[in-house]
Coordinates of C-alpha atoms and ligand atoms in Angstrom, one line a residue:
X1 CA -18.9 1.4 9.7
X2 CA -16.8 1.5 7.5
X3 CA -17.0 -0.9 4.2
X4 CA -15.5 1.0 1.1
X5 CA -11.9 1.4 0.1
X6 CA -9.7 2.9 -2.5
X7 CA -7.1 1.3 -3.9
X8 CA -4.7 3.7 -6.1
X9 CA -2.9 1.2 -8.5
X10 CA -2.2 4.1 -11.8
X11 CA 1.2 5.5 -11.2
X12 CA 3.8 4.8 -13.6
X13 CA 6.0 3.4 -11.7
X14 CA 9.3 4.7 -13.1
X15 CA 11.5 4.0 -10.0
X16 CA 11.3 -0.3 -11.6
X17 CA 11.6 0.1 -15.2
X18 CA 12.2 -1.7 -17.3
X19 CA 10.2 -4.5 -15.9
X20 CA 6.8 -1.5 -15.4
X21 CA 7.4 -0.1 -19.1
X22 CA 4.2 -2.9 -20.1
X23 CA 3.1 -4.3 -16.7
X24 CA 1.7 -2.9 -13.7
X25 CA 4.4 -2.6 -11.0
X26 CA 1.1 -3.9 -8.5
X27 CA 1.4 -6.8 -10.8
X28 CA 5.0 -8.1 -9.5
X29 CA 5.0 -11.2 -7.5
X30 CA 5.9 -11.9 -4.2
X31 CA 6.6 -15.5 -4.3
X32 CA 3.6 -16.6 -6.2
X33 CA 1.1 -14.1 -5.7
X34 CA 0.9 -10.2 -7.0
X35 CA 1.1 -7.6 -4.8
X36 CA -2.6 -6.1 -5.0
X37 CA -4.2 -9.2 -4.5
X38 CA -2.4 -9.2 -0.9
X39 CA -3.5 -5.7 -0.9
X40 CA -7.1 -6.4 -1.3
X41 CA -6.5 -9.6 1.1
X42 CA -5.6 -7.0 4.0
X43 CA -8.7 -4.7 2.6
X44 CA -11.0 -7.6 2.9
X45 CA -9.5 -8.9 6.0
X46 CA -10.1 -5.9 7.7
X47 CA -13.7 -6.0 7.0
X48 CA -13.9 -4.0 3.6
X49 CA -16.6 -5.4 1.3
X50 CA -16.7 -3.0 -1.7
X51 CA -13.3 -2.0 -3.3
X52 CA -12.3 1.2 -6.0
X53 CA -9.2 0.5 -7.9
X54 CA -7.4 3.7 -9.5
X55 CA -6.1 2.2 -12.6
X56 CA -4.7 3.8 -15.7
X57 CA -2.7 3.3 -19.1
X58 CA -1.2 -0.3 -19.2
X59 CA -3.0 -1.4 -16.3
X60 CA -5.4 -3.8 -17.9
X61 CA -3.9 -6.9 -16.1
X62 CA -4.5 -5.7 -12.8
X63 CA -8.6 -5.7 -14.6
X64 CA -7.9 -9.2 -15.4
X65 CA -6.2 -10.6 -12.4
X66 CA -9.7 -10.2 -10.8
X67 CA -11.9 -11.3 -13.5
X68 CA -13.1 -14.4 -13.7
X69 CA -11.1 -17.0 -16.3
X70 CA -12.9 -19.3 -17.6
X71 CA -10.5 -20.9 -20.2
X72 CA -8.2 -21.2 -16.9
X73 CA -10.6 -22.7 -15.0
X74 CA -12.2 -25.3 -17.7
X75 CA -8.1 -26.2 -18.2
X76 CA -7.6 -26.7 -14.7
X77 CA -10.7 -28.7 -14.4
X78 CA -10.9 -31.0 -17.2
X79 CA -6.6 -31.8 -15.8
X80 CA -8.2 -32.8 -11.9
X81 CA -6.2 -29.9 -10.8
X82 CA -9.1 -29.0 -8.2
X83 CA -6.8 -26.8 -5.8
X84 CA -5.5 -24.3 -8.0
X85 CA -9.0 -24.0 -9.6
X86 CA -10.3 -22.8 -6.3
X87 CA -7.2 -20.8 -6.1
X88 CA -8.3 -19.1 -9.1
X89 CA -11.8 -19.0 -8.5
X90 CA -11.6 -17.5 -5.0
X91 CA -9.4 -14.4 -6.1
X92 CA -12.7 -13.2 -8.7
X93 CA -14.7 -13.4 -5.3
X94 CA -12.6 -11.9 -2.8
X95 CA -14.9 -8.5 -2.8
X96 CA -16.8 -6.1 -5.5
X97 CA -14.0 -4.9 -7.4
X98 CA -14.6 -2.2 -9.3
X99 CA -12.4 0.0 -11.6
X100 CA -11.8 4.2 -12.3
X101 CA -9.5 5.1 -15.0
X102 CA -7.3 8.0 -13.5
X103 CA -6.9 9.7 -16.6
X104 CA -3.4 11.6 -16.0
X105 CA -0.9 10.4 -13.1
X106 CA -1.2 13.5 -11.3
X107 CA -0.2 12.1 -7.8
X108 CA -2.2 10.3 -5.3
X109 CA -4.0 13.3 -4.3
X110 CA -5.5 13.3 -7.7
X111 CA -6.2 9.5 -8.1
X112 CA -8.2 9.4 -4.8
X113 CA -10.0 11.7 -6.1
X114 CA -11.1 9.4 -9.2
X115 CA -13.1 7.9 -6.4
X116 CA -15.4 10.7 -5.5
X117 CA -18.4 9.8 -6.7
X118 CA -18.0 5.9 -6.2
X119 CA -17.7 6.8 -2.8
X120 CA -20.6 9.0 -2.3
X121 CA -20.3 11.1 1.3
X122 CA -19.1 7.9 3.3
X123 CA -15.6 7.7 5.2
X124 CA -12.9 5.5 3.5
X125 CA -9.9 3.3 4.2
X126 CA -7.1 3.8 1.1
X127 CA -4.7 0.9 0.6
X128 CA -2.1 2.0 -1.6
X129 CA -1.3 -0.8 -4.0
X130 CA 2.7 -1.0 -4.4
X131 CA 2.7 -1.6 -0.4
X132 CA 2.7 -4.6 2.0
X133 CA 1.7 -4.3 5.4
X134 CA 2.8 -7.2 6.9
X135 CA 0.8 -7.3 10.6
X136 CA 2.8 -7.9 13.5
X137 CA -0.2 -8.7 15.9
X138 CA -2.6 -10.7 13.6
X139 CA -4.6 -7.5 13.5
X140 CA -4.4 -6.3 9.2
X141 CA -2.8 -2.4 9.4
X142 CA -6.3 -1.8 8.1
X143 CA -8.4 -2.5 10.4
X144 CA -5.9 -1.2 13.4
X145 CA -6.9 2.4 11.4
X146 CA -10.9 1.6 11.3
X147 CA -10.3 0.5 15.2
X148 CA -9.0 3.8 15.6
X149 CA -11.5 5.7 13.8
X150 CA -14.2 4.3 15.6
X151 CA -12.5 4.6 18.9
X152 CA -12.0 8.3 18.6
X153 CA -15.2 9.0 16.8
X154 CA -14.5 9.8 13.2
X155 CA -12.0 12.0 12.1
X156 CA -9.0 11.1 9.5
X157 CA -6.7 8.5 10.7
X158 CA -3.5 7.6 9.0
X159 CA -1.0 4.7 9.6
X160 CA 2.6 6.2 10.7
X161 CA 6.1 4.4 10.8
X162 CA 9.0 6.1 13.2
X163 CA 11.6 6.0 10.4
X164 CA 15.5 7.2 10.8
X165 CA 16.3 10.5 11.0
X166 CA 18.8 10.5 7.7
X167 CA 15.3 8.9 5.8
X168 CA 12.9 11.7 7.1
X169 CA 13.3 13.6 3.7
X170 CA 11.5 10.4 1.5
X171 CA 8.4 11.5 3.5
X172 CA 5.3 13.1 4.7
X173 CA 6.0 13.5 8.1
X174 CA 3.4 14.7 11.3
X175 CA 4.2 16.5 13.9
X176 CA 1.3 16.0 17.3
X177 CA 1.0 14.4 20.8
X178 CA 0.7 10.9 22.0
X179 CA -2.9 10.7 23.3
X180 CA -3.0 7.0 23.6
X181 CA -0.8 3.9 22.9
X182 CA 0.4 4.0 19.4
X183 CA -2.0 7.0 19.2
X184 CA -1.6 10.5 18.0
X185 CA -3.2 13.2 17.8
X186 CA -1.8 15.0 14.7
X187 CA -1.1 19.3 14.4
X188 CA 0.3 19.5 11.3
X189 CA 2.2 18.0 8.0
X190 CA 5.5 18.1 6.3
X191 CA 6.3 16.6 2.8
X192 CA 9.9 15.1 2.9
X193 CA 11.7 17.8 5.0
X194 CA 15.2 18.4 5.4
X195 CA 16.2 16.1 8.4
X196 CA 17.5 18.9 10.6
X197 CA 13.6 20.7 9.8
X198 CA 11.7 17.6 10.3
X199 CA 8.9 18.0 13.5
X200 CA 9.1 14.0 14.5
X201 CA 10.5 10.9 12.9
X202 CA 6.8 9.8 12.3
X203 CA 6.5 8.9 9.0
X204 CA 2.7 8.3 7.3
X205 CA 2.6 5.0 5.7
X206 CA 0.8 4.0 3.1
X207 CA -2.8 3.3 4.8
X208 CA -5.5 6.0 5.0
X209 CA -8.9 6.1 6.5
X210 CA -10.4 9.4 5.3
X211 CA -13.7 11.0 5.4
X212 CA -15.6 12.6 2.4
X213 CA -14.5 16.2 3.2
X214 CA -11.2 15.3 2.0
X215 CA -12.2 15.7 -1.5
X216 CA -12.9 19.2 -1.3
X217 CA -9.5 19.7 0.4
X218 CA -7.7 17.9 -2.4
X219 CA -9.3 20.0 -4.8
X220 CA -7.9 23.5 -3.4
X221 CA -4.8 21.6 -2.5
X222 CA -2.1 23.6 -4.4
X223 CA -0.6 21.3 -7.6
X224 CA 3.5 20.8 -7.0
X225 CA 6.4 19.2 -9.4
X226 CA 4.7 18.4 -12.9
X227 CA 1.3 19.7 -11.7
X228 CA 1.2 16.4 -8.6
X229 CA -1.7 17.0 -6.5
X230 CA 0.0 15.1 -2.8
X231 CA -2.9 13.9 -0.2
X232 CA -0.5 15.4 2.5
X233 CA -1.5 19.0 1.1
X234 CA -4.7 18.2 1.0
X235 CA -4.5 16.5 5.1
X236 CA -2.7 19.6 5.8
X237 CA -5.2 22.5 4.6
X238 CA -7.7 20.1 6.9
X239 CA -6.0 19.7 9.6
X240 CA -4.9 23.6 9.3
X241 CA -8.9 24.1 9.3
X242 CA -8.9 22.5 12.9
X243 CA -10.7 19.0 11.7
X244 CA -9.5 16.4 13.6
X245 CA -6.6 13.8 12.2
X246 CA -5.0 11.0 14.4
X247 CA -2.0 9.1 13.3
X248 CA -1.4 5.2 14.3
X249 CA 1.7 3.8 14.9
X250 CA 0.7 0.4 13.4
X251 CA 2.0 -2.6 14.7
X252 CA 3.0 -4.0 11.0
X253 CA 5.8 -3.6 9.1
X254 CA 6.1 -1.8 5.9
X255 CA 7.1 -3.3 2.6
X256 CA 7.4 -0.9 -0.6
X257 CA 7.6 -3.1 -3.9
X258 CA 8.1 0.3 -6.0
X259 CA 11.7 0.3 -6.0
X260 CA 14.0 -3.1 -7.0
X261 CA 15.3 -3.0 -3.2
X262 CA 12.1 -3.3 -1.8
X263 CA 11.2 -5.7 -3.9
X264 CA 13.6 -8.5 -3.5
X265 CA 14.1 -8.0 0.3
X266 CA 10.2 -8.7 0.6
X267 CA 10.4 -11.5 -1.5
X268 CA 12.9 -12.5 0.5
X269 CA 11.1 -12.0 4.0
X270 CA 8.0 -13.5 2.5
X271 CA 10.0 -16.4 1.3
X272 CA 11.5 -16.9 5.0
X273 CA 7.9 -17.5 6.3
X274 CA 6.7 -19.9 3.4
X275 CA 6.7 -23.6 4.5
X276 CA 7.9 -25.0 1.8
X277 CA 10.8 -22.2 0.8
X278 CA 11.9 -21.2 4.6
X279 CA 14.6 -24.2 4.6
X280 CA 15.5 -24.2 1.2
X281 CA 16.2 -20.5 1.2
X282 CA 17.8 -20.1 4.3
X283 CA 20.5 -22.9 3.8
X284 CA 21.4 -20.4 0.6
X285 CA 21.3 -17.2 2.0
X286 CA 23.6 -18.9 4.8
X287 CA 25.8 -20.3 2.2
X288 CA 25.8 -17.0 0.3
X289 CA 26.6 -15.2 3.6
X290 CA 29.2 -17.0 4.5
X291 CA 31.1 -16.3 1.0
X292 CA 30.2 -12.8 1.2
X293 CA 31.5 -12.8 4.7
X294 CA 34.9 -14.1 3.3
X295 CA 35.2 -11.9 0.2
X296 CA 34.7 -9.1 2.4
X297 CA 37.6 -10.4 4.5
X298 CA 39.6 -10.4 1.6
X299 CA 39.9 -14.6 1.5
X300 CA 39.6 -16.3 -2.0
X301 CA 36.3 -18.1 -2.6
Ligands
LIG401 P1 4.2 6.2 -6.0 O1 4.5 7.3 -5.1 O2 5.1 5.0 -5.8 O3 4.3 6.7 -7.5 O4 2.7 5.7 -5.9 P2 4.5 6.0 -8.9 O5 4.4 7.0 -9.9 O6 3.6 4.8 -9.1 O7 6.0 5.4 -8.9 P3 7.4 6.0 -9.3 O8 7.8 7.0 -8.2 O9 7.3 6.6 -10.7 O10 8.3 4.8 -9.3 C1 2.2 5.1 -4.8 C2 0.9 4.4 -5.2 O11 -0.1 5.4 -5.7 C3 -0.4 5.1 -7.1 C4 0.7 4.1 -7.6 O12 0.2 3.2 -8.6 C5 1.1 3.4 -6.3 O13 0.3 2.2 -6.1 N1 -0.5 6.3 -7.9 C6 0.5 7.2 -7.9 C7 -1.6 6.6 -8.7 O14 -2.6 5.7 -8.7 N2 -1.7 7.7 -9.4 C8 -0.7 8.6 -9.4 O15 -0.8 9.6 -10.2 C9 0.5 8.4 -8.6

């Protein structure tokens, strides 16, 4: 069974600054809520009960978010405001939450490892926290992975996305046979290969279940660009080592708050399925539309 995840939440996230110089990028909203608490949503959805964050430098908030307020919550009180005091109350007891300070950013390779000894010889699932999963059957992208695991009786699985060809070079990318539906059985890996080089359009995606071994594989996994350890080298040494690896093609799609794009066309998706924002919303992007529609045309507005 698997109850223990890792979420890595340290990086610097360079690709939104300003707005990341002070704040965590996991901190940004979509709509109202911060992206890692819809992270640990998923986790805990998918049956995860005890949860590692990989924080670092300027991270504190992310600490606080799932603290316990207790000037918040007298304010809200003594005001009647009884909704949003559960609200607050209910995110401090999603899961145990507990914190490792990654004390370089030296990749994700490196800040999984930060949970080594918190996670003490048990298999894993690893959330990464700048990413939505947004499920397309009602099943978390979590849990489709633990499914998986237990299906096929241990083993690493990881969560792929078919992506297009001309995008194959912003990935880690498998190459392996379709043993079941949505299910692969994975050969080997390639970090963001040319497109004409690349062994599939399979791209992994942001969800990991692992099992302890990996640690020792990330530790002779050889350090790239500015000393980065990547968890692909260290999947690839094990998979090269003959230990099994499966890949799911998850029914959910993929959002990556990381860069501005990302960002505001999730906000925007998210917004779309929000009762009280859907109308609103769409009668502006239809407006908006229609104006860009005849600027593009070359009509006045
Ligand atoms: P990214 O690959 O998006 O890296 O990390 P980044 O450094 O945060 O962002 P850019 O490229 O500079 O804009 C994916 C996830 O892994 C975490 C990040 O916080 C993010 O949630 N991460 C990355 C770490 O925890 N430590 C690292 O050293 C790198």
């Amino acid at each position: 069974m698997i109850t223990k995840a890792v979420i890595p939440a340290a990086g610097f996230g360079t690709r939104f600054l300003p707005a990341t110089k002070a704040s965590p990028k996991e901190m940004l909203p979509i709509i109202d809520t911060p992206v890692i608490q819809y992270v640990v949503e998923e986790a805990v959805a998918s049956g995860i009960t005890d949860i590692l964050m990989v924080i670092g430098k300027g991270k504190r908030a992310v600490e606080e978010h799932f603290d316990r307020s207790f000037e918040l919550e007298a304010e809200l009180e003594a005001k009647g405001r009884l909704e949003e005091l559960a609200a607050i109350r209910a995110i401090s007891e999603l899961a145990n939450i507990h914190f490792v300070w990654q004390k370089r950013m030296l990749g994700l390779g490196d800040a999984i490892r930060c949970a080594r000894y918190h996670i003490d010889g048990e298999p894993f699932a690893v959330l990464l926290g700048d990413t939505l999963m947004q499920s397309q059957n009602g099943v978390p992208a979590t849990r489709q992975l633990i499914d998986m695991y237990e299906r096929y009786g241990g083993g690493c699985v990881v969560a792929l996305e078919e992506v297009p060809q001309e995008r194959v070079s912003r990935y880690g990318i498998i190459s392996g046979e379709l043993i079941g539906d949505r299910t692969y059985r994975i050969r080997d890996l390639v970090e963001k290969p040319v497109p004409d080089e690349a062994p599939s359009r399979l791209a992994i995606a942001s969800r990991y279940i692992l099992t302890p071994d990996i640690f020792s594989y990330i530790d002779a996994a050889p350090a790239g660009k500015n000393g980065e350890i990547q968890i692909t080298d260290a999947l690839r040494l094990r998979t090269a080592d003959g230990s099994a690896m499966y890949g799911c093609r998850v029914a959910a799609m993929r959002h990556d708050i990381g860069n501005t794009f990302g960002f505001i066309t999730t906000n925007i998706r998210y917004a779309l399925a929000h009762d009280d924002l859907a109308a609103p919303l769409g009668d502006f992007i239809l407006a908006e539309a229609e104006s860009i529609r005849r600027a593009r045309a070359g009509h006045p507005k």
